[in-house]
Amino acid sequence: MKYIDPHIHMVSRTTDDYRRMALAGCVAITEPAFWAGFDRSSPQGFLDYYRQLTDTEPRRAAQYGIRHHCWICVNPKEAEDAGFAREVMSLIPEFLEKDNVLGVGEIGLNKNSRN
């Protein structure tokens, strides 16, 4: 049976995981942008991350016959600094034009902050 994984974070997974998923019948995934476990120190860090989601991960997935789609965002934790968040958000429109980008996400609330 073939399946689609609607929410998975492959940037933190090994290529072996793509192989195992393909063997189990995975044909497509959607990967929302998320907090990396550390706060990025500049908008350039997000630019690199967005390129990984839109270029690197689709190539890795395609090696195993899996279609990779993603969502682009600045996560709530790193959006605490409004000026920083605006800089990052100014980068997003160019990525929304990419074929594998479904829209804006992962969005939510940050329980560790005022927002």
Coordinates of C-alpha atoms in Angstrom, one line a residue:
M1 CA 0.0 0.0 0.0
K2 CA 1.3 3.5 -0.9
Y3 CA 1.0 6.3 1.6
I4 CA 1.7 10.1 2.1
D5 CA 3.3 11.5 5.2
P6 CA 1.6 14.9 5.8
H7 CA 3.9 16.1 8.6
I8 CA 7.5 15.0 8.9
H9 CA 10.8 16.8 9.5
M10 CA 13.3 15.2 7.2
V11 CA 16.0 17.9 7.5
S12 CA 17.0 16.2 10.8
R13 CA 16.8 12.7 9.4
T14 CA 19.3 10.6 7.5
T15 CA 19.1 9.4 3.9
D16 CA 18.6 5.9 5.3
D17 CA 15.2 7.1 6.6
Y18 CA 14.1 8.0 3.0
R19 CA 15.1 4.5 1.9
R20 CA 13.1 2.9 4.7
M21 CA 10.1 5.1 4.0
A22 CA 10.2 4.2 0.3
L23 CA 10.4 0.5 1.1
A24 CA 7.3 0.9 3.4
G25 CA 5.4 2.6 0.5
C26 CA 5.8 6.3 1.1
V27 CA 5.4 8.2 -2.2
A28 CA 5.2 11.8 -0.9
I29 CA 5.8 13.9 2.2
T30 CA 5.1 17.4 3.3
E31 CA 7.6 19.1 5.6
P32 CA 6.7 22.2 7.6
A33 CA 9.5 24.6 8.5
F34 CA 10.1 24.5 12.3
W35 CA 12.4 25.5 15.1
A36 CA 15.8 23.8 14.7
G37 CA 16.4 23.4 18.4
F38 CA 18.4 26.6 18.5
D39 CA 17.6 30.2 17.6
R40 CA 19.1 31.2 14.3
S41 CA 21.3 34.3 14.7
S42 CA 20.6 36.0 11.3
P43 CA 18.1 36.0 8.5
Q44 CA 20.9 34.2 6.4
G45 CA 20.3 31.2 8.6
F46 CA 16.7 31.1 7.5
L47 CA 17.8 31.6 3.9
D48 CA 20.0 28.5 4.1
Y49 CA 17.2 26.5 5.8
Y50 CA 14.6 27.5 3.1
R51 CA 17.1 26.4 0.4
Q52 CA 17.5 23.1 2.2
L53 CA 13.7 22.6 2.2
T54 CA 13.2 23.7 -1.4
D55 CA 16.3 22.3 -3.1
T56 CA 18.3 19.8 -1.0
E57 CA 15.5 17.8 0.5
P58 CA 13.5 17.3 -2.7
R59 CA 16.7 15.9 -4.3
R60 CA 17.3 13.6 -1.4
A61 CA 13.7 12.4 -1.5
A62 CA 13.7 11.9 -5.3
Q63 CA 16.5 9.4 -5.0
Y64 CA 14.0 7.1 -3.4
G65 CA 11.0 8.0 -5.6
I66 CA 9.4 10.2 -2.9
R67 CA 7.9 13.6 -3.8
H68 CA 9.0 16.2 -1.2
H69 CA 6.7 19.2 -0.6
C70 CA 7.2 21.8 2.1
W71 CA 5.8 24.8 4.0
I72 CA 7.9 27.9 4.7
C73 CA 7.7 30.1 7.8
V74 CA 9.4 31.9 10.6
N75 CA 8.4 29.9 13.7
P76 CA 6.8 31.5 16.7
K77 CA 9.8 31.1 19.0
E78 CA 12.2 33.0 16.7
A79 CA 9.5 35.5 15.8
E80 CA 9.7 37.1 19.3
D81 CA 11.9 39.8 17.9
A82 CA 9.5 41.6 15.5
G83 CA 12.3 43.3 13.6
F84 CA 14.1 40.1 13.0
A85 CA 10.9 38.3 12.1
R86 CA 10.1 41.0 9.5
E87 CA 13.6 40.6 7.9
V88 CA 13.0 36.8 7.7
M89 CA 9.5 37.2 6.4
S90 CA 10.8 39.4 3.6
L91 CA 12.7 36.3 2.3
I92 CA 9.6 34.1 2.1
P93 CA 7.9 35.4 -1.1
E94 CA 10.7 34.2 -3.4
F95 CA 10.3 30.7 -2.0
L96 CA 6.5 30.6 -2.3
E97 CA 7.0 30.5 -6.1
K98 CA 8.9 27.2 -5.9
D99 CA 7.0 24.2 -7.3
N100 CA 7.4 22.1 -4.1
V101 CA 6.2 24.8 -1.7
L102 CA 2.6 24.4 -0.6
G103 CA 2.3 27.6 1.5
V104 CA 3.2 29.1 4.8
G105 CA 3.7 26.9 7.9
E106 CA 4.4 25.5 10.5
I107 CA 2.7 28.3 12.5
G108 CA 1.5 28.2 16.0
L109 CA 2.0 29.5 19.5
N110 CA 5.1 29.6 21.5
K111 CA 4.3 28.6 25.1
N112 CA 7.7 29.7 26.3
S113 CA 7.3 33.4 25.5
R114 CA 4.9 36.4 25.7
N115 CA 3.4 35.6 22.4

